[in-house]
Amino acid sequence: MNFSRHCVRIFAPIQKLGRQPKNPCLLLQRTFHNSTPLAEIKPFLLPDIGEGIKEVQIIQWFVEPGARVEQFDKLCEVQSDKAAAEITSRFDGVIKKLHYEAEDMAQVGKPLCDIDVQSDSAVDESPAPFQVEQAGSRASPQQPQKAVKQHQQEGPDKTATDTSAISKSKPASLATPAVRGLLKELNVDIADVSGTGKDGRVMKDDVHRFVEARDAGPGSAPPTQFSRPSSGEGEVQIETRLKLSPIQSQMFKTMTRSLSIPQFLYTDEINITPISAIRERLNHQSTSQRLTYLPFIIKAVSLALEEFPLLNSRVEVGDEQDSPQLIMREKHNIGIAMDTSQGLLVPNIKNISSLSIIDIASEISRLQSLAKAGKLSVTDLTGGTFTVSNIGSIGGTYVAPVIVQSEVAILGVGKARTVPAFDEQDRVVKREILNFSWSADHRVVDGATMARMAERVRGFVEEPGAMMTRLK
């Protein structure tokens, strides 16, 4: 078969138009070629992690520009006002750009990093990529993932510099924002502190121990900004400006919004002597789960909410054109205010009405352990419908708790006290009492409704038998 004759026949129409190719077959061959697919840079947006959180702080990066990632590989760890979370990749590709440095505040819905999703072919054809040694099969919190070809081409000096930069950024990833704020306040380099927390995380106690040892050591001196001024300096006040931690920033915003809601306080004194006797008897019989007063109180609140569902609702204000609405909620997800090294956290126990008192006690223990380790999940911290703040575990008799915007009521529990009281025969007896302080949204809850709810809870606590008959 004469291929050239066929080529001439194919390009005959071109010849009639006066555009005679010098070699038609060569022209035909040039129409078939391979091309490198165009790179597609996709911005990876910081996903919404719920509960109205608009910004988070970058704790650490697990990747660097040039690192290859696959779906569900860890990109970074972030800290909100409620908990730390790991962000994973949605794409396969190569990291092209990080939009934030460690400790920067990142906005939800904004690009976190850029990923080249078409770079796999280019990487596969290259020699073995530069790789930072990792401390295990998964990404180590202190070492980013492997980098691709351009790191090899930049030479050993550039590689050493990059590795040094990565190493210098390690300390920022070993402490929560609250602890880092304390480090700045006390003028302590985190690299000098040995962490006793999980994965070597530096805790507040570690910082305080280090400062005590440093100040007590020979030749040591306290930080200049907090040292006592000498007599020659007069009465000059020394001030240090500190940024709020993510938890403090979110608390600032949340409480500012909450205090724009008109709320009222209702307090009462509760006799917990009967529950105290039951609790001691149960704790003596079983050592598997120690019972405090709190599970009984939470269960009593849930039983009362069945009669007063308004106090389990939330208010939806909407736009100026829309009238406010009440959103009624069926499940009782009761939050427990907890004091942690990171600050105030309020995880919640889901669907209290379906749990026994022992189940509630177990859930409280689980949440306290996770909060202490800084491992509360987003699920634990979102979806609350009512809050109980047991300030009495620290101290104090009375409290004026502040409701959050997504709820209409909150209960503050004071410290248990033993007091003398009169019984029905006017004899002086010993009683254990607690002070309950209720706050409610006065836009939708009137004082009479709150008082009836409080009286119902008081009845369940002071007469545990009535509560037991309502348990399912």
XYZ file of C-alpha atoms in Angstrom:
472
model
C 0.000 0.000 0.000
C 1.423 3.383 -1.011
C 0.935 5.509 2.128
C 2.231 8.692 0.470
C -0.419 8.469 -2.280
C -3.140 8.283 0.346
C -1.680 11.251 2.227
C -1.760 13.346 -0.953
C -5.356 12.285 -1.589
C -6.362 13.272 1.982
C -4.876 16.758 1.638
C -6.194 17.399 -1.896
C -8.779 19.957 -0.649
C -5.953 21.932 0.965
C -4.007 21.973 -2.312
C -7.030 23.443 -4.164
C -7.049 26.356 -1.693
C -3.457 27.175 -2.549
C -1.937 25.880 0.701
C 0.354 23.146 -0.603
C 2.103 21.265 2.247
C 5.700 20.344 1.580
C 5.229 16.899 3.029
C 1.585 15.872 3.620
C 2.556 12.745 5.500
C 4.692 14.719 7.910
C 1.756 17.060 8.496
C -0.498 14.089 9.164
C 1.975 12.652 11.636
C 2.168 15.920 13.525
C -1.557 15.855 14.211
C -1.097 12.927 16.622
C 0.974 13.633 19.713
C 0.955 13.234 23.480
C 0.532 16.273 25.757
C 1.081 16.675 29.480
C -2.253 17.249 31.203
C -2.685 20.734 32.595
C -2.197 21.094 36.330
C -5.362 21.846 38.257
C -4.809 23.738 41.482
C -7.684 23.216 43.891
C -7.988 25.379 47.001
C -8.795 23.230 50.032
C -11.346 25.163 52.089
C -11.396 24.879 55.867
C -14.612 22.929 56.536
C -17.322 24.001 58.949
C -16.795 22.152 62.238
C -20.151 23.170 63.679
C -21.548 25.074 66.688
C -21.168 28.437 64.948
C -17.358 28.342 65.026
C -15.995 30.850 62.493
C -12.250 30.624 63.082
C -9.699 28.188 64.455
C -6.012 28.339 65.283
C -3.502 26.261 63.333
C -1.704 24.103 65.902
C 0.613 22.243 63.540
C 1.006 21.243 59.893
C 1.577 17.634 58.908
C 2.586 18.639 55.357
C 4.717 21.249 53.607
C 4.691 22.657 50.044
C 5.709 19.887 47.702
C 4.394 17.063 49.851
C 2.267 14.452 48.130
C -1.019 13.613 49.845
C -3.864 11.208 49.268
C -7.469 11.352 50.345
C -7.906 11.204 54.131
C -4.223 12.001 54.782
C -3.831 14.428 57.668
C -3.069 18.002 56.610
C -3.008 19.882 59.897
C -4.308 20.043 63.456
C -6.497 22.978 64.451
C -7.759 24.253 67.788
C -11.151 25.884 68.220
C -12.536 27.317 71.427
C -13.871 23.868 72.240
C -11.472 21.179 71.038
C -8.586 20.214 68.791
C -9.349 18.490 65.487
C -7.321 17.015 62.645
C -8.159 18.185 59.118
C -7.773 15.560 56.382
C -7.377 15.941 52.628
C -10.258 15.471 50.185
C -7.951 15.163 47.157
C -5.017 13.177 45.838
C -2.206 15.462 44.728
C 0.702 17.651 45.739
C 0.628 20.528 48.204
C 1.466 23.757 46.357
C 0.868 26.415 49.016
C 0.004 26.751 52.700
C -2.107 29.838 53.351
C -1.354 29.950 57.086
C 1.583 29.415 59.397
C 1.429 27.557 62.712
C -0.413 29.600 65.382
C -2.229 31.698 62.741
C -6.006 32.073 62.960
C -7.764 30.434 59.972
C -11.244 31.383 58.823
C -13.874 28.683 58.191
C -14.748 28.523 54.490
C -11.480 30.159 53.389
C -8.619 28.340 51.593
C -6.413 26.405 53.978
C -3.938 25.228 51.342
C -3.698 24.696 47.569
C -3.432 21.162 46.153
C -2.266 20.301 42.616
C -4.577 17.387 41.817
C -2.903 16.636 38.425
C 0.688 16.387 39.639
C 0.739 12.639 40.237
C 1.944 11.849 36.697
C 4.845 14.286 36.976
C 5.838 12.915 40.357
C 5.714 9.300 39.245
C 8.235 9.979 36.451
C 10.708 11.702 38.782
C 13.440 10.039 40.845
C 12.809 9.077 44.470
C 11.544 12.207 46.219
C 13.169 13.918 49.164
C 11.674 12.605 52.392
C 11.875 13.765 55.985
C 12.215 10.756 58.283
C 9.075 10.069 60.226
C 8.661 8.585 63.677
C 6.153 5.990 62.522
C 3.990 4.888 59.658
C 1.572 7.753 60.179
C 2.468 11.439 60.032
C 4.340 12.515 63.138
C 3.107 15.724 64.786
C 6.617 17.147 64.542
C 7.595 16.086 60.994
C 5.826 16.948 57.714
C 5.272 14.351 55.032
C 7.618 13.695 52.112
C 8.351 16.414 49.570
C 8.558 15.993 45.780
C 11.003 16.642 43.028
C 11.683 20.356 43.409
C 13.244 19.785 46.838
C 15.872 17.518 45.312
C 16.633 20.029 42.576
C 17.191 22.857 45.052
C 20.294 21.156 46.374
C 21.525 19.905 49.742
C 21.948 23.399 51.241
C 18.310 24.310 50.585
C 17.186 20.926 51.880
C 19.143 21.384 55.096
C 17.688 24.858 55.526
C 14.132 23.596 55.032
C 14.685 20.768 57.486
C 16.065 23.214 60.020
C 13.024 25.440 59.584
C 10.739 22.482 60.103
C 12.630 21.514 63.232
C 12.344 25.027 64.626
C 8.579 24.922 64.253
C 8.225 21.797 66.383
C 7.658 23.442 69.784
C 4.572 25.319 68.624
C 2.840 22.009 68.003
C 3.331 20.591 71.485
C 1.003 22.794 73.547
C -2.508 24.165 73.481
C -3.070 27.886 72.850
C -3.761 28.455 76.555
C -0.406 26.910 77.493
C 1.396 28.890 74.789
C -0.135 32.054 76.207
C 1.240 31.087 79.629
C 4.668 30.447 78.072
C 4.705 33.940 76.574
C 3.509 35.435 79.843
C 6.324 33.782 81.805
C 8.939 34.296 79.073
C 9.634 30.572 78.684
C 10.891 28.817 75.550
C 8.743 25.725 75.041
C 11.779 23.831 73.746
C 13.230 23.968 77.273
C 10.155 22.378 78.888
C 9.652 18.612 79.115
C 6.015 17.767 78.414
C 4.230 15.147 80.490
C 0.987 15.132 78.479
C -0.011 12.739 75.734
C 2.538 12.585 72.862
C 4.824 14.868 74.868
C 2.337 17.730 74.997
C 3.374 20.477 77.403
C 0.815 21.098 80.148
C 0.376 24.081 82.475
C 1.852 22.131 85.397
C 4.982 21.449 83.326
C 5.434 25.176 82.731
C 4.948 26.075 86.387
C 7.429 23.384 87.499
C 9.974 24.639 84.989
C 9.586 28.249 86.152
C 9.953 27.235 89.810
C 13.131 25.284 89.032
C 14.505 28.097 86.878
C 13.873 30.795 89.459
C 15.276 28.655 92.265
C 18.424 27.747 90.346
C 21.797 29.495 90.799
C 22.287 32.610 88.742
C 18.696 32.634 87.559
C 16.535 35.708 87.469
C 12.806 36.131 86.969
C 11.529 37.637 83.698
C 12.198 41.340 83.461
C 8.644 42.329 82.612
C 7.338 40.760 85.832
C 10.224 41.574 88.160
C 9.653 43.945 91.060
C 10.774 47.468 90.112
C 13.715 48.847 92.060
C 13.370 51.868 94.315
C 14.903 54.083 91.650
C 12.141 53.287 89.146
C 9.398 54.865 91.231
C 5.865 53.582 90.718
C 6.105 52.685 87.039
C 3.522 50.089 86.063
C 4.791 47.414 83.708
C 2.171 46.037 81.312
C 2.457 43.195 78.824
C 0.079 42.833 75.896
C -1.092 39.254 75.226
C -3.342 37.886 72.514
C -6.375 35.894 73.592
C -6.158 32.160 73.046
C -8.731 30.625 70.654
C -10.859 29.445 73.595
C -10.690 32.878 75.218
C -11.516 34.574 71.903
C -14.542 32.397 71.349
C -15.657 32.844 74.971
C -15.353 36.615 74.508
C -17.634 36.509 71.461
C -20.086 33.987 72.932
C -20.525 35.803 76.234
C -20.837 39.178 74.491
C -23.716 37.772 72.439
C -25.230 36.024 75.474
C -25.282 39.152 77.607
C -27.311 40.911 74.937
C -30.154 38.533 75.914
C -32.372 39.718 78.803
C -32.151 37.021 81.457
C -33.247 36.672 85.059
C -31.919 34.724 88.044
C -33.935 32.388 90.300
C -32.263 30.702 93.297
C -33.393 28.045 95.760
C -32.004 25.846 98.540
C -32.278 22.074 98.091
C -32.110 19.377 100.764
C -29.910 16.607 99.367
C -29.740 14.495 102.528
C -31.896 11.668 101.048
C -29.819 11.475 97.864
C -26.616 11.620 99.921
C -27.729 8.521 101.864
C -28.600 6.632 98.647
C -25.313 7.651 97.035
C -23.213 6.485 99.966
C -25.048 3.155 100.095
C -24.580 2.523 96.368
C -20.909 3.504 96.468
C -20.368 1.122 99.379
C -21.976 -1.739 97.452
C -20.139 -1.166 94.159
C -16.675 0.139 93.313
C -17.072 0.018 89.521
C -18.572 3.509 89.209
C -18.438 6.075 91.989
C -21.529 8.248 92.164
C -21.589 11.968 92.899
C -24.603 14.240 93.278
C -24.357 15.423 89.677
C -25.876 12.351 87.886
C -28.935 12.526 90.163
C -29.355 16.257 89.486
C -28.995 15.819 85.715
C -31.581 13.039 85.688
C -33.973 15.164 87.761
C -33.566 18.036 85.297
C -34.321 15.742 82.358
C -37.483 14.402 84.023
C -38.646 17.965 84.697
C -37.937 18.992 81.095
C -40.534 16.434 79.971
C -43.137 18.570 81.747
C -41.601 21.915 80.735
C -40.316 21.398 77.161
C -40.067 25.161 76.632
C -36.853 25.151 78.667
C -35.300 22.642 76.255
C -35.923 24.857 73.219
C -33.929 27.575 71.477
C -34.859 30.945 70.001
C -34.352 31.611 66.312
C -34.403 35.344 65.720
C -33.966 35.320 61.927
C -33.787 38.448 59.770
C -35.587 41.705 60.402
C -38.351 40.597 58.042
C -38.896 37.289 59.860
C -40.568 37.099 63.246
C -38.712 35.234 66.045
C -39.518 31.542 66.391
C -39.124 28.883 69.050
C -37.402 25.676 67.946
C -38.634 22.838 70.169
C -36.214 19.954 70.680
C -37.218 16.437 71.635
C -33.941 15.026 72.983
C -32.399 16.261 76.217
C -28.697 16.829 75.481
C -27.497 18.299 78.759
C -24.138 20.054 78.806
C -21.707 19.864 81.726
C -19.460 22.900 82.267
C -15.890 21.681 82.868
C -12.805 23.563 83.982
C -9.800 22.299 81.986
C -6.204 23.367 81.361
C -7.432 24.830 78.062
C -10.198 26.842 79.703
C -13.949 26.378 80.058
C -15.413 23.565 77.938
C -19.031 22.400 77.875
C -19.420 18.886 76.426
C -22.887 17.402 76.570
C -24.423 14.014 77.311
C -26.774 12.986 74.535
C -30.372 11.841 75.084
C -30.395 11.869 78.886
C -34.000 10.628 79.023
C -32.889 7.204 77.742
C -30.019 6.821 80.251
C -29.936 5.506 83.796
C -28.164 7.329 86.600
C -25.242 4.890 86.344
C -25.055 5.546 82.566
C -24.984 9.293 83.195
C -22.169 8.883 85.738
C -20.168 6.837 83.212
C -20.660 9.480 80.531
C -19.512 12.225 82.904
C -16.344 10.240 83.669
C -15.684 9.669 79.956
C -16.119 13.341 79.087
C -13.942 14.459 82.004
C -11.125 12.143 80.884
C -11.321 13.393 77.294
C -11.467 17.024 78.424
C -8.403 16.577 80.625
C -6.485 15.079 77.686
C -7.759 17.733 75.258
C -9.400 15.067 73.077
C -13.078 16.021 73.153
C -14.665 15.524 69.749
C -16.864 17.987 67.895
C -19.801 15.632 68.521
C -19.205 15.817 72.273
C -19.182 19.602 72.162
C -22.130 20.336 69.887
C -25.879 19.861 70.028
C -26.489 20.834 73.661
C -30.010 21.865 74.685
C -29.575 22.688 78.393
C -26.541 23.268 80.633
C -25.678 22.364 84.232
C -22.682 24.186 85.749
C -21.398 22.488 88.888
C -19.372 25.409 90.223
C -19.644 23.873 93.698
C -16.970 21.307 92.773
C -14.494 24.202 92.963
C -16.202 26.301 95.622
C -18.865 28.921 96.102
C -22.447 28.813 97.292
C -24.238 31.082 94.850
C -23.637 31.752 91.172
C -25.349 33.737 88.420
C -24.831 31.466 85.379
C -25.064 32.999 81.895
C -27.129 31.231 79.251
C -25.639 30.606 75.812
C -27.321 31.793 72.651
C -28.473 28.325 71.566
C -30.329 27.621 74.837
C -32.956 29.359 76.967
C -31.987 28.179 80.485
C -29.047 27.054 82.608
C -28.635 25.655 86.127
C -25.718 26.544 88.427
C -25.077 24.195 91.364
C -23.268 25.489 94.468
C -21.122 23.693 97.013
C -22.764 21.116 99.295
C -22.937 22.246 102.925
C -23.982 20.638 106.174
C -26.250 22.902 108.256
C -28.509 22.556 111.305
C -32.242 22.530 110.524
C -35.584 21.766 112.135
C -37.509 18.618 111.233
C -41.300 18.150 111.335
C -41.215 17.729 115.139
C -39.142 20.909 115.564
C -36.051 18.945 116.501
C -32.655 20.189 115.377
C -31.201 17.800 112.786
C -28.217 17.779 110.462
C -28.967 18.373 106.779
C -26.903 18.566 103.609
C -28.032 21.323 101.290
C -27.177 22.658 97.856
C -28.051 26.024 96.361
C -29.529 25.916 92.862
C -29.259 29.071 90.725
C -31.321 29.179 87.543
C -30.950 31.684 84.693
C -33.490 31.883 81.846
C -34.105 33.876 78.675
C -36.740 36.402 79.765
C -37.799 36.985 76.150
C -39.595 33.630 76.068
C -39.523 32.270 79.643
C -41.510 33.970 82.391
C -40.646 33.774 86.079
C -43.592 31.518 86.960
C -42.551 28.863 84.428
C -38.990 28.895 85.715
C -40.202 28.635 89.326
C -42.430 25.640 88.526
C -39.569 23.912 86.719
C -37.264 24.551 89.697
C -39.851 23.226 92.140
C -40.270 20.068 90.063
C -36.523 19.434 90.127
C -36.453 20.121 93.855
C -39.198 17.542 94.386
C -37.254 14.870 92.485
C -34.019 15.600 94.376
C -35.546 15.807 97.858
C -37.814 12.780 97.255
C -35.702 10.308 95.250
C -38.553 7.798 95.389
C -40.648 10.065 93.149
C -37.780 10.182 90.696
C -37.287 6.428 90.740
C -40.913 5.811 89.796
C -40.424 7.929 86.653
C -37.310 6.118 85.431
C -37.760 4.139 82.220
